[in-house]
Short mmCIF file of N, CA and C in Angstrom, two decimals:
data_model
loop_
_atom_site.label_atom_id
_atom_site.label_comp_id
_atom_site.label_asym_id
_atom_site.label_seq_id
_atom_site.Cartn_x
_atom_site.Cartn_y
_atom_site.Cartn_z
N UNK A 1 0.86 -1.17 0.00
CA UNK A 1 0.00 0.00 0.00
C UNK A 1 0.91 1.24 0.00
N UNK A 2 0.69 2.36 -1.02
CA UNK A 2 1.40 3.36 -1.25
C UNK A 2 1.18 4.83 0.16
N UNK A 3 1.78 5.33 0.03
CA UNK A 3 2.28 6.23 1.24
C UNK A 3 0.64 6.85 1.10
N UNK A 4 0.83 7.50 -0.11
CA UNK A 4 -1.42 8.31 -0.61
C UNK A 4 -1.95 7.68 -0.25
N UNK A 5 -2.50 6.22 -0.35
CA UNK A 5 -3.04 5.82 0.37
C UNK A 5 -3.57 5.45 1.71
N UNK A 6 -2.00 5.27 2.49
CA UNK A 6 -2.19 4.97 3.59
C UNK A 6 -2.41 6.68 4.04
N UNK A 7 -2.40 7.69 4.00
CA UNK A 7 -2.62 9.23 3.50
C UNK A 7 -3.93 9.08 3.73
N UNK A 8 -4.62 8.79 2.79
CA UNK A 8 -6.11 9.25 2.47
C UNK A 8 -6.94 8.36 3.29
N UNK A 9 -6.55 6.99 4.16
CA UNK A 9 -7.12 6.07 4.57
C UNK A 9 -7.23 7.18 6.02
N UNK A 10 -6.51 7.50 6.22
CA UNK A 10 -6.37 8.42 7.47
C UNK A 10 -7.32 9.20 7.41
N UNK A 11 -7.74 10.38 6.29
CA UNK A 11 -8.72 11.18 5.90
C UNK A 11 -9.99 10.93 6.20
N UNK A 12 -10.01 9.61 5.80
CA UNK A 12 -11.38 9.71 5.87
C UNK A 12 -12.17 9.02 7.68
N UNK A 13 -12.83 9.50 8.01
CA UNK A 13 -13.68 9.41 9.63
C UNK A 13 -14.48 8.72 9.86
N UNK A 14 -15.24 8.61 8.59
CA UNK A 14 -16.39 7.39 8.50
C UNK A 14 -16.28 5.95 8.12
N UNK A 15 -16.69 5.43 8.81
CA UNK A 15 -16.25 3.95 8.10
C UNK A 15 -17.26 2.95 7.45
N UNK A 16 -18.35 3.96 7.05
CA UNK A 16 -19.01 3.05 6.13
C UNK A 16 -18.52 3.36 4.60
N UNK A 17 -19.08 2.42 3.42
CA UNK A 17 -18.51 1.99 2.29
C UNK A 17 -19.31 3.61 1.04
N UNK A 18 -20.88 3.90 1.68
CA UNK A 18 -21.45 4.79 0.78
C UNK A 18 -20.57 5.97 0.81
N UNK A 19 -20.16 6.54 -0.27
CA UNK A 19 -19.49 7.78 -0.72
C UNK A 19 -19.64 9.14 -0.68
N UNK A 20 -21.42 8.79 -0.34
CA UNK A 20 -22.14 10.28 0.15
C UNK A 20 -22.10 10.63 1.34
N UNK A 21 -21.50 9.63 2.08
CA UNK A 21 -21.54 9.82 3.63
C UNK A 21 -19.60 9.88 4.56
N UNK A 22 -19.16 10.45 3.35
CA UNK A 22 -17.44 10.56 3.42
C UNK A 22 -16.73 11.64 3.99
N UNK A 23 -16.31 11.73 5.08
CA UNK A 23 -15.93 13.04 5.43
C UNK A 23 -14.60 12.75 5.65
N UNK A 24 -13.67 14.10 5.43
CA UNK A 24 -12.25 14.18 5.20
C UNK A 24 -12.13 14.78 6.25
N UNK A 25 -10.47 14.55 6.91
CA UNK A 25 -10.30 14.63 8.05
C UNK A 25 -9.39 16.02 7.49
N UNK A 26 -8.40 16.51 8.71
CA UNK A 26 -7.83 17.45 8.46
C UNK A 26 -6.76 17.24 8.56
N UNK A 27 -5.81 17.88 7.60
CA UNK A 27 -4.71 18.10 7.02
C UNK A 27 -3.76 19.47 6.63
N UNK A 28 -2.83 19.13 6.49
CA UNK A 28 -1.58 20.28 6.60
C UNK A 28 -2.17 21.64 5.88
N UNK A 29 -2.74 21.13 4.83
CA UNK A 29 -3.50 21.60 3.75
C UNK A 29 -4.57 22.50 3.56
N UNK A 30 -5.30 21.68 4.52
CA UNK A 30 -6.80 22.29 5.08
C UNK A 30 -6.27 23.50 5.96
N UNK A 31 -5.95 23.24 6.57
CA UNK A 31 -5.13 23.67 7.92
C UNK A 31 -4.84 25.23 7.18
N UNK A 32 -3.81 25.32 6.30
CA UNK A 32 -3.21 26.68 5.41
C UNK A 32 -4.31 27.07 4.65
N UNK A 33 -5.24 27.11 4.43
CA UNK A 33 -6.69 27.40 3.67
C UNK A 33 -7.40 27.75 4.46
N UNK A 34 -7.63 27.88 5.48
CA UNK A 34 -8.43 28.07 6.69
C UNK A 34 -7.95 28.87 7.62
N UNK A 35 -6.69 28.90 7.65
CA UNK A 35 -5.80 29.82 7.94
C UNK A 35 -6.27 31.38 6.90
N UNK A 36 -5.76 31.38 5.86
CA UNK A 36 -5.58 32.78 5.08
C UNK A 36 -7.90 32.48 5.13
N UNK A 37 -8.45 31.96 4.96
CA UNK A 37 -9.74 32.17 4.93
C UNK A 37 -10.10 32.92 6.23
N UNK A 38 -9.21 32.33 7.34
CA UNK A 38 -9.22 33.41 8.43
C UNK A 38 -9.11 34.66 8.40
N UNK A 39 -8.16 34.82 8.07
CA UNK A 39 -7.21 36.01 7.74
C UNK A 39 -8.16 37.46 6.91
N UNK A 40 -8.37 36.37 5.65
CA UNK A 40 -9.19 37.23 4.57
C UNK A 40 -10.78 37.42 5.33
N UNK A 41 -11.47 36.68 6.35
CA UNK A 41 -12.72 37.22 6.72
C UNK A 41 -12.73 37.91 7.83
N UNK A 42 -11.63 38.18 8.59
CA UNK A 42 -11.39 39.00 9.67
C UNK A 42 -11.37 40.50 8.44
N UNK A 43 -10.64 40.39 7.78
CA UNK A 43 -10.03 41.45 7.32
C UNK A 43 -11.51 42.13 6.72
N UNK A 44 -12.15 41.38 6.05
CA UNK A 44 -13.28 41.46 5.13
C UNK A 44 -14.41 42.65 6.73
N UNK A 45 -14.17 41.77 7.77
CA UNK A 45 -15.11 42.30 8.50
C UNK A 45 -14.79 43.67 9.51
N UNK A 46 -13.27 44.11 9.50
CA UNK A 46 -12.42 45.08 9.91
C UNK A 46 -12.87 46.20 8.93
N UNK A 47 -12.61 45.92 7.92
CA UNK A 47 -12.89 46.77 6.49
C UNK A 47 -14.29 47.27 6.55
N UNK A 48 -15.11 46.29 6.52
CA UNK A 48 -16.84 46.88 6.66
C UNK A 48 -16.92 47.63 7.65
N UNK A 49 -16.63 47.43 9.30
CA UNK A 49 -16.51 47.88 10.56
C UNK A 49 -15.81 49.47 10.21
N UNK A 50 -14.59 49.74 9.60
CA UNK A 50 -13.91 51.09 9.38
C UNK A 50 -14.54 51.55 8.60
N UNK A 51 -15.14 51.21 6.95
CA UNK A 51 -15.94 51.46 6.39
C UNK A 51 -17.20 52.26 6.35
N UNK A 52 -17.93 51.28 7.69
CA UNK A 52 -19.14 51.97 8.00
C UNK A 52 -18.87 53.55 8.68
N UNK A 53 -17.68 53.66 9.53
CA UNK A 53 -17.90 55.05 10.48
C UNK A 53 -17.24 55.84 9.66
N UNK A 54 -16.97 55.69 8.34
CA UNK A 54 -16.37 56.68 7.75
C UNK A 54 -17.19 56.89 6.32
N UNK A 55 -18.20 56.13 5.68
CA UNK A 55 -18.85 56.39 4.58
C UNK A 55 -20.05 57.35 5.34
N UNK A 56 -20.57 57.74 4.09
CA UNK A 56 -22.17 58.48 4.21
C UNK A 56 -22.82 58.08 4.72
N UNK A 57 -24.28 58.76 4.95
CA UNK A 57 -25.30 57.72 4.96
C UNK A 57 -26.02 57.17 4.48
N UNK A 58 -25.48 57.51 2.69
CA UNK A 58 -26.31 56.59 1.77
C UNK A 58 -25.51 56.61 0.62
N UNK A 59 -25.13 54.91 0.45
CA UNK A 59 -24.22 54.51 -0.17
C UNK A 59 -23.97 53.82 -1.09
N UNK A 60 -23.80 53.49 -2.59
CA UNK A 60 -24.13 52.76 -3.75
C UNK A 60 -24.44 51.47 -3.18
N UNK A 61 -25.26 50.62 -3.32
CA UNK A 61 -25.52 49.07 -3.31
C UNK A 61 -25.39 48.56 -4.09
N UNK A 62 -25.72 48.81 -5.72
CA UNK A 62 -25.90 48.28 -6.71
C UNK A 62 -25.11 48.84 -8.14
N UNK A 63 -24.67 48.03 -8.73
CA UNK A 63 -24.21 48.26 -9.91
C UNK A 63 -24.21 47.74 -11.02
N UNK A 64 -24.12 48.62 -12.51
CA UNK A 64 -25.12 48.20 -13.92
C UNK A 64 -23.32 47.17 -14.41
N UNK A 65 -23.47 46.86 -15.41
CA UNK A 65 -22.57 45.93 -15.91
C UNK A 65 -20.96 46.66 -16.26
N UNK A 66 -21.59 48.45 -16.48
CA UNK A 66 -20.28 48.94 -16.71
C UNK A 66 -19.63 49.36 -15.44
N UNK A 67 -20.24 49.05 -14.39
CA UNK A 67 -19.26 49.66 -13.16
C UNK A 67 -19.81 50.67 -12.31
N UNK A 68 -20.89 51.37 -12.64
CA UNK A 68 -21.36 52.76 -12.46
C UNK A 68 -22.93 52.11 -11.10
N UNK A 69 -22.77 52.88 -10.30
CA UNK A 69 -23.91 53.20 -9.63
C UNK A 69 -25.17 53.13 -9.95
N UNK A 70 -26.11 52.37 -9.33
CA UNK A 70 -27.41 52.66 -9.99
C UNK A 70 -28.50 52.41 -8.79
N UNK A 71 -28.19 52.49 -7.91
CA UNK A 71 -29.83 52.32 -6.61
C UNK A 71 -28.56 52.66 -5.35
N UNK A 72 -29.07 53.41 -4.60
CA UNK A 72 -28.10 53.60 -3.01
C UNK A 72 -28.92 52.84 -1.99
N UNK A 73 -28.27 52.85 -0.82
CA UNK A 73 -29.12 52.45 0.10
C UNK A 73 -28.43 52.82 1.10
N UNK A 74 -28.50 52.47 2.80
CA UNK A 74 -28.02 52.60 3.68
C UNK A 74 -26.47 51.95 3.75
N UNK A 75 -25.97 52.84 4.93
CA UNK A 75 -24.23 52.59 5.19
C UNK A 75 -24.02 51.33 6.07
N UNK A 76 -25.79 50.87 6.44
CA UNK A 76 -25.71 49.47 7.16
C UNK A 76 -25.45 48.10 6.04
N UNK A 77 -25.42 48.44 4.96
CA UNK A 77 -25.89 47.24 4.11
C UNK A 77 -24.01 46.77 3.74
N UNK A 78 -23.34 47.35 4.51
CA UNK A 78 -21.93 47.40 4.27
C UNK A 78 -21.60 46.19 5.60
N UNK A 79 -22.29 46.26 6.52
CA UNK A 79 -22.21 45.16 7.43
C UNK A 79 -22.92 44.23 7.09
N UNK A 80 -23.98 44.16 6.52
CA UNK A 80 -24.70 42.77 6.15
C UNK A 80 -24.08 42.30 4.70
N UNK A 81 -23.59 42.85 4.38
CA UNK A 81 -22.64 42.56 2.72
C UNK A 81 -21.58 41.54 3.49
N UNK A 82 -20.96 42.51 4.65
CA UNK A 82 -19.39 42.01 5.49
C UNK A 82 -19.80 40.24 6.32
N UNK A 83 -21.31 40.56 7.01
CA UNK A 83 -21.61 39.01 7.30
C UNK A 83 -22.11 38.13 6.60
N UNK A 84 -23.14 38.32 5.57
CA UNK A 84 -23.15 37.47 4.34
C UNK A 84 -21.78 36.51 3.89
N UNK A 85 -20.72 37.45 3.58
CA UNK A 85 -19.59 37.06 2.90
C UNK A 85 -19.09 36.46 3.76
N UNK A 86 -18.80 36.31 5.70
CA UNK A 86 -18.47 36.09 6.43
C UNK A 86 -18.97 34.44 6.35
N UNK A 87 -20.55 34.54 6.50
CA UNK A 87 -21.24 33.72 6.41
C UNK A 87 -20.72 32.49 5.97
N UNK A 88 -20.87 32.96 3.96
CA UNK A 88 -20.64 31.63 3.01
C UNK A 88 -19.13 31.47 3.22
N UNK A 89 -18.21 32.21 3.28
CA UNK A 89 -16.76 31.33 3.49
C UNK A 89 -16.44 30.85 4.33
N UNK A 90 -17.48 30.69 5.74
CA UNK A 90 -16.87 29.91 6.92
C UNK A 90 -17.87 28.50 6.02
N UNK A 91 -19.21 28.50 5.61
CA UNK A 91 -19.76 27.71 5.34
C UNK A 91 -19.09 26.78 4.30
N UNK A 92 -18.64 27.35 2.97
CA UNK A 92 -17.87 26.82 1.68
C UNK A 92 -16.81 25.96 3.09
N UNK A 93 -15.88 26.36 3.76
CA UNK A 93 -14.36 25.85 4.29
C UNK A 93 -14.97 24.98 5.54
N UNK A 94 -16.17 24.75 6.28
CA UNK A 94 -16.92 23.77 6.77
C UNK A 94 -17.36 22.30 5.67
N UNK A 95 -17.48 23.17 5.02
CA UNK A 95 -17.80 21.83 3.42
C UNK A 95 -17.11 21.14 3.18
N UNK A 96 -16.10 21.90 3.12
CA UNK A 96 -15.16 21.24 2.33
C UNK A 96 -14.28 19.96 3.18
N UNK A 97 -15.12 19.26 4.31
CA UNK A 97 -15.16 18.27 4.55
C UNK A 97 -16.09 17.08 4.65
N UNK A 98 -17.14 17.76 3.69
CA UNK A 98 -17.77 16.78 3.13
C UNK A 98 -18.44 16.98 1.60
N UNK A 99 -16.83 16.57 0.86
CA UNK A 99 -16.90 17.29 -0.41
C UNK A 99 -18.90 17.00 -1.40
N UNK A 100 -18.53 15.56 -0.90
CA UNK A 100 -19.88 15.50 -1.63
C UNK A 100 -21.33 15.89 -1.21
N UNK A 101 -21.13 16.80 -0.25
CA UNK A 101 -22.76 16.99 0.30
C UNK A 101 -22.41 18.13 -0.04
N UNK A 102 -21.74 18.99 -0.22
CA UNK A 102 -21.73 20.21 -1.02
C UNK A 102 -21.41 20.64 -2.56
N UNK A 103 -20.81 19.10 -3.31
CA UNK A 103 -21.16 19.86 -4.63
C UNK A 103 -21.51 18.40 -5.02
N UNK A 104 -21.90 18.63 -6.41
CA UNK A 104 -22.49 17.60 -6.79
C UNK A 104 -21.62 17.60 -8.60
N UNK A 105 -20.23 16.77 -8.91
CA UNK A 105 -19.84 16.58 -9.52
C UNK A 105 -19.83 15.52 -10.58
N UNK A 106 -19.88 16.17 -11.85
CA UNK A 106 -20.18 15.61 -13.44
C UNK A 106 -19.88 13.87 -12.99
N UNK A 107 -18.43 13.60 -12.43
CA UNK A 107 -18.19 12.26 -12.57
C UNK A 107 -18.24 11.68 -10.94
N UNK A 108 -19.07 10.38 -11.02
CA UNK A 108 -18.92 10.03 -9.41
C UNK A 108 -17.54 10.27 -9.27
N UNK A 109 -17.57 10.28 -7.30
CA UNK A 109 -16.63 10.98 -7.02
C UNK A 109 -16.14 8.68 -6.19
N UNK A 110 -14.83 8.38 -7.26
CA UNK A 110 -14.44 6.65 -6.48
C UNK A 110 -13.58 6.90 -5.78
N UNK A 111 -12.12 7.61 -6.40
CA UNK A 111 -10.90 7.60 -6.00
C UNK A 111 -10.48 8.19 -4.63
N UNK A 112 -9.69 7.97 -3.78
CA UNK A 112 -8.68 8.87 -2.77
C UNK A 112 -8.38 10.29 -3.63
N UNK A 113 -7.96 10.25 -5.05
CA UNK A 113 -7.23 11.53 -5.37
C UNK A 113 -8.75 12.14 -5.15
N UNK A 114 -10.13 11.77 -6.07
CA UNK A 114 -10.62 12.53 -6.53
C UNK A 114 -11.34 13.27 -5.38
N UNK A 115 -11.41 12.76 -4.04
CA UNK A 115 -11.92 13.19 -2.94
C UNK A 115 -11.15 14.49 -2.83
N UNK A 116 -9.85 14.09 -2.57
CA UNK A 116 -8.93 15.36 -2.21
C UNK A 116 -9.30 16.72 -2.98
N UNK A 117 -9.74 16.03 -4.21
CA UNK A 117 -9.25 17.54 -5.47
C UNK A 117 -10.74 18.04 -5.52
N UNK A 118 -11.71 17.37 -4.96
CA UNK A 118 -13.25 17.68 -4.73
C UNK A 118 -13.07 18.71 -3.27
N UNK A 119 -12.26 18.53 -2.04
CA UNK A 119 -12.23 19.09 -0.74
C UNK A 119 -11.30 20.59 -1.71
N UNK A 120 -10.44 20.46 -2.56
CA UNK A 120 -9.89 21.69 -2.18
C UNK A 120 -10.49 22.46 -3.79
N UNK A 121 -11.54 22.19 -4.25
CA UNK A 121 -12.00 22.92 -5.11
C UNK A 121 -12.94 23.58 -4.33
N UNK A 122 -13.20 23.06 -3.30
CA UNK A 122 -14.60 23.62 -2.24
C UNK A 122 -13.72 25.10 -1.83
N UNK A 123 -12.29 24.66 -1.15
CA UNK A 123 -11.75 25.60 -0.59
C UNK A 123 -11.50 26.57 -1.51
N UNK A 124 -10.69 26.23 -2.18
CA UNK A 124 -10.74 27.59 -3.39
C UNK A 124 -11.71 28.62 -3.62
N UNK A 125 -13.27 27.89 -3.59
CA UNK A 125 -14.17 28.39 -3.86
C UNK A 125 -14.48 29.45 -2.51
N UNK A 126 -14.20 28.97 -1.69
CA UNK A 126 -14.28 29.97 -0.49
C UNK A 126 -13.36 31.13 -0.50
N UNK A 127 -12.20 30.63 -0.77
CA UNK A 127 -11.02 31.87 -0.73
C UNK A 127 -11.80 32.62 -2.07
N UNK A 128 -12.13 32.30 -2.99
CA UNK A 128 -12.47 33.16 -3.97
C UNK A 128 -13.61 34.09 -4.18
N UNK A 129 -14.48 33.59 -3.29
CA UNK A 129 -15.42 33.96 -2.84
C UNK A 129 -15.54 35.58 -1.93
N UNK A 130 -14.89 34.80 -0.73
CA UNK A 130 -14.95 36.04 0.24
C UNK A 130 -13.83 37.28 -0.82
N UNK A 131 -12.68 37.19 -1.68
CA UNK A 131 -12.43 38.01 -2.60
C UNK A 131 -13.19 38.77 -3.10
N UNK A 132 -14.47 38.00 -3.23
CA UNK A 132 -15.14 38.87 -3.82
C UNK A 132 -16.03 39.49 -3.39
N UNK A 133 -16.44 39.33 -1.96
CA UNK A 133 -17.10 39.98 -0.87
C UNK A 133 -16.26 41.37 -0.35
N UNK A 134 -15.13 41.42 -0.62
CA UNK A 134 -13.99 42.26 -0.31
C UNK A 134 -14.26 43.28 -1.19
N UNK A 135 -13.91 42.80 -2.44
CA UNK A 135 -14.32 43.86 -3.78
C UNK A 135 -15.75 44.34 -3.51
N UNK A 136 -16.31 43.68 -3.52
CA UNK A 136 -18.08 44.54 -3.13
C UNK A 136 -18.05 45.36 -2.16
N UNK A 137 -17.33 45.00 -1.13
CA UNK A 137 -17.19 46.46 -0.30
C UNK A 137 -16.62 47.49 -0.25
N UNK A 138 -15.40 47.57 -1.12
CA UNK A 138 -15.03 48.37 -1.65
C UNK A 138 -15.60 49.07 -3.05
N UNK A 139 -16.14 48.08 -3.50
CA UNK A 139 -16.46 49.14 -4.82
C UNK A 139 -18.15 50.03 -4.02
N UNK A 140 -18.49 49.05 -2.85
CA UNK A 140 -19.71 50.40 -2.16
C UNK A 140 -19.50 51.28 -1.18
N UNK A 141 -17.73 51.28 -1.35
CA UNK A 141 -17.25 52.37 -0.70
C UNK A 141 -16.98 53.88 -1.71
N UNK A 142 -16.20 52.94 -2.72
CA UNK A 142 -15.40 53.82 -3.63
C UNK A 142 -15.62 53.31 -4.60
N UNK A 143 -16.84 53.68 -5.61
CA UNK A 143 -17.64 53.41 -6.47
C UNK A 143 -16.22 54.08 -7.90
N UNK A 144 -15.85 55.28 -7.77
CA UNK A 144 -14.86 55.43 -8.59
C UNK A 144 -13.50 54.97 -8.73
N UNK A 145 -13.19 54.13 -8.11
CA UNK A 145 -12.05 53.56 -7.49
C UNK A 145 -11.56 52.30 -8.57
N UNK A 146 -12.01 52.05 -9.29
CA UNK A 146 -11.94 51.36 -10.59
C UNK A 146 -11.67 49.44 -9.89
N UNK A 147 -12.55 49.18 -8.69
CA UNK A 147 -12.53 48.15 -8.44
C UNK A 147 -13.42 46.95 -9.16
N UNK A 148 -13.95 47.54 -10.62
CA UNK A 148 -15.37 46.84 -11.10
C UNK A 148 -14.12 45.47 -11.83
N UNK A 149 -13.15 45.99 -12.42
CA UNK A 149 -12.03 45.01 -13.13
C UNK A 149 -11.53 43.51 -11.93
N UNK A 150 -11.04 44.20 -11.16
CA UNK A 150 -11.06 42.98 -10.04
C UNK A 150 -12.43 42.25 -9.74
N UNK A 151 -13.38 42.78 -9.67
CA UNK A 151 -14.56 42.04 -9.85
C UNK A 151 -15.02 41.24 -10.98
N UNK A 152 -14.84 41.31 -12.01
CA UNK A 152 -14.94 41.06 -13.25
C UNK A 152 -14.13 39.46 -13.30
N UNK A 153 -12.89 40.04 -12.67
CA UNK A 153 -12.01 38.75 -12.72
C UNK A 153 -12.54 38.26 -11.89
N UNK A 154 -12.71 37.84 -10.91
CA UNK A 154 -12.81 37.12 -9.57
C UNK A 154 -14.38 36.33 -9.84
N UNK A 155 -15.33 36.61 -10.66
CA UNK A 155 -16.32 36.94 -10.88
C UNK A 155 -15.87 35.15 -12.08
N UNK A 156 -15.39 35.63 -12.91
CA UNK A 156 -14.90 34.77 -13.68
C UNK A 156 -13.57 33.58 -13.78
N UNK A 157 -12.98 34.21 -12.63
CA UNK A 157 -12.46 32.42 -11.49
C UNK A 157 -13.51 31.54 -10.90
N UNK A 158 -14.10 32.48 -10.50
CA UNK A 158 -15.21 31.83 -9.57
C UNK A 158 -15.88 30.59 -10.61
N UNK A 159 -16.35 31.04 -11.78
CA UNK A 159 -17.23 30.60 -12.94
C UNK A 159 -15.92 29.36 -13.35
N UNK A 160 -14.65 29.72 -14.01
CA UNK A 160 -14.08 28.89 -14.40
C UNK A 160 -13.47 27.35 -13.12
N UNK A 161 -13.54 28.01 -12.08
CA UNK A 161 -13.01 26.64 -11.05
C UNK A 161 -13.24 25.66 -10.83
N UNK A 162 -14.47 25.85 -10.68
CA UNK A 162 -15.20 24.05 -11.13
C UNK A 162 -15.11 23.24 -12.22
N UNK A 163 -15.15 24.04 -13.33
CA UNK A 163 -14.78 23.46 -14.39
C UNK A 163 -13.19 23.08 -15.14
N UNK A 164 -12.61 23.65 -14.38
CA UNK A 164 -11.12 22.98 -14.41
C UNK A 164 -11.02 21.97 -13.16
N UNK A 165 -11.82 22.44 -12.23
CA UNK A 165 -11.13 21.00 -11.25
C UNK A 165 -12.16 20.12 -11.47
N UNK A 166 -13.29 19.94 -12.22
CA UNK A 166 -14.31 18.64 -13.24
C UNK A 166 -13.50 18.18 -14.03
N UNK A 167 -12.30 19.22 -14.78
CA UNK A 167 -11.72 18.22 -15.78
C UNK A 167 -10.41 17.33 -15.07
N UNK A 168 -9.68 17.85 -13.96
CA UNK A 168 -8.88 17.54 -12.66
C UNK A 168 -9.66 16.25 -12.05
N UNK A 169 -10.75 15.96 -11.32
CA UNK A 169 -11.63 14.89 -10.73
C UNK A 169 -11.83 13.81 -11.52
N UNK A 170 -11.88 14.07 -13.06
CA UNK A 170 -12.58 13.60 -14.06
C UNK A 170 -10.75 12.46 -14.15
N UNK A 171 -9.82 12.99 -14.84
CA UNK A 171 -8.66 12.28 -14.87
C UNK A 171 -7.76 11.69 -13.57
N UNK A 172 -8.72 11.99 -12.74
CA UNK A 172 -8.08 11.55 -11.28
C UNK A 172 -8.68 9.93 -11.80
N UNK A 173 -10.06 9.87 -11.97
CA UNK A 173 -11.21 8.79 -12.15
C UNK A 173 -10.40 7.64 -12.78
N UNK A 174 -9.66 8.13 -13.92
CA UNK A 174 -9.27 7.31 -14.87
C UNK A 174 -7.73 6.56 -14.42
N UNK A 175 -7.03 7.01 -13.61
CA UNK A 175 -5.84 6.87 -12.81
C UNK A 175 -6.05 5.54 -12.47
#
């Protein structure tokens, strides 16, 4: 039995055979992802917190496709933006130990690899996420601040990640 294996035999907590009921243990890995997810939702919620006592009291919420302002609302919606985002990236990096009750991927999920690369597409998705909870508060801080481009991107990691780590899961399968 190879070192990954005896690796991933460790991972997993449950000891029944169904695949939907698989939870991954924690690792060096997890561990550094959860870490900076720390990091980035403290920061996310420092930012809203300074944010709020220093914006207006009525502050862009919404924006059209080119970047520009289009409905205001209150300087509170900068804290419920900050716990929302708080919210889904503790939730996404909770998941991501039980890859399969949170996404539901093109190819069953058989292998040791493909578990792994299913747990840290979850994580990604979190780090990429609250990124972009970051950018939203800034661009409803500083609407001219030309933060719509970082959004744009992040916007479109988000969209492409699954589908590179489907084609990643997918050749794990075939291994």
């Amino acid at each position: 039995m190879n070192l990954f294996r005896l690796k991933f035999f460790r991972l997993f907590r449950s000891g029944c055979d169904d695949v939907k009921h698989v939870r991954m243990g924690r690792t060096m890995e997890s561990t550094i992802f959860e870490l900076v997810a720390l990091v980035l939702v403290i920061t996310m919620l420092v930012l809203a917190v300074i944010m709020y006592f220093h914006a207006p009291e009525t502050i862009p919420t919404h924006f059209d496709a080119a970047g520009h302002p289009n409905n205001e609302g209150s300087r509170l919606t900068l804290l419920i933006v900050a716990g929302i985002g708080a919210f889904v990236t503790v939730l996404l990096m909770a998941g991501a130990y039980v890859p399969t009750g949170v996404i539901n991927p093109p190819p069953n999920l058989e292998t040791p690899r493909q578990f792994v690369l299913a747990s840290r597409m979850v994580r990604v998705l979190a780090l990429l996420v609250c990124l972009l909870f970051i950018c939203i508060i800034l661009m409803m801080c500083y609407p001219t601040a030309g933060c719509g481009i970082p959004l744009i991107v992040l916007v479109i990691l988000i969209a492409l990640t699954p589908v590179v780590f489907a084609i990643f899961i997918r050749r794990a399968r075939n291994r």
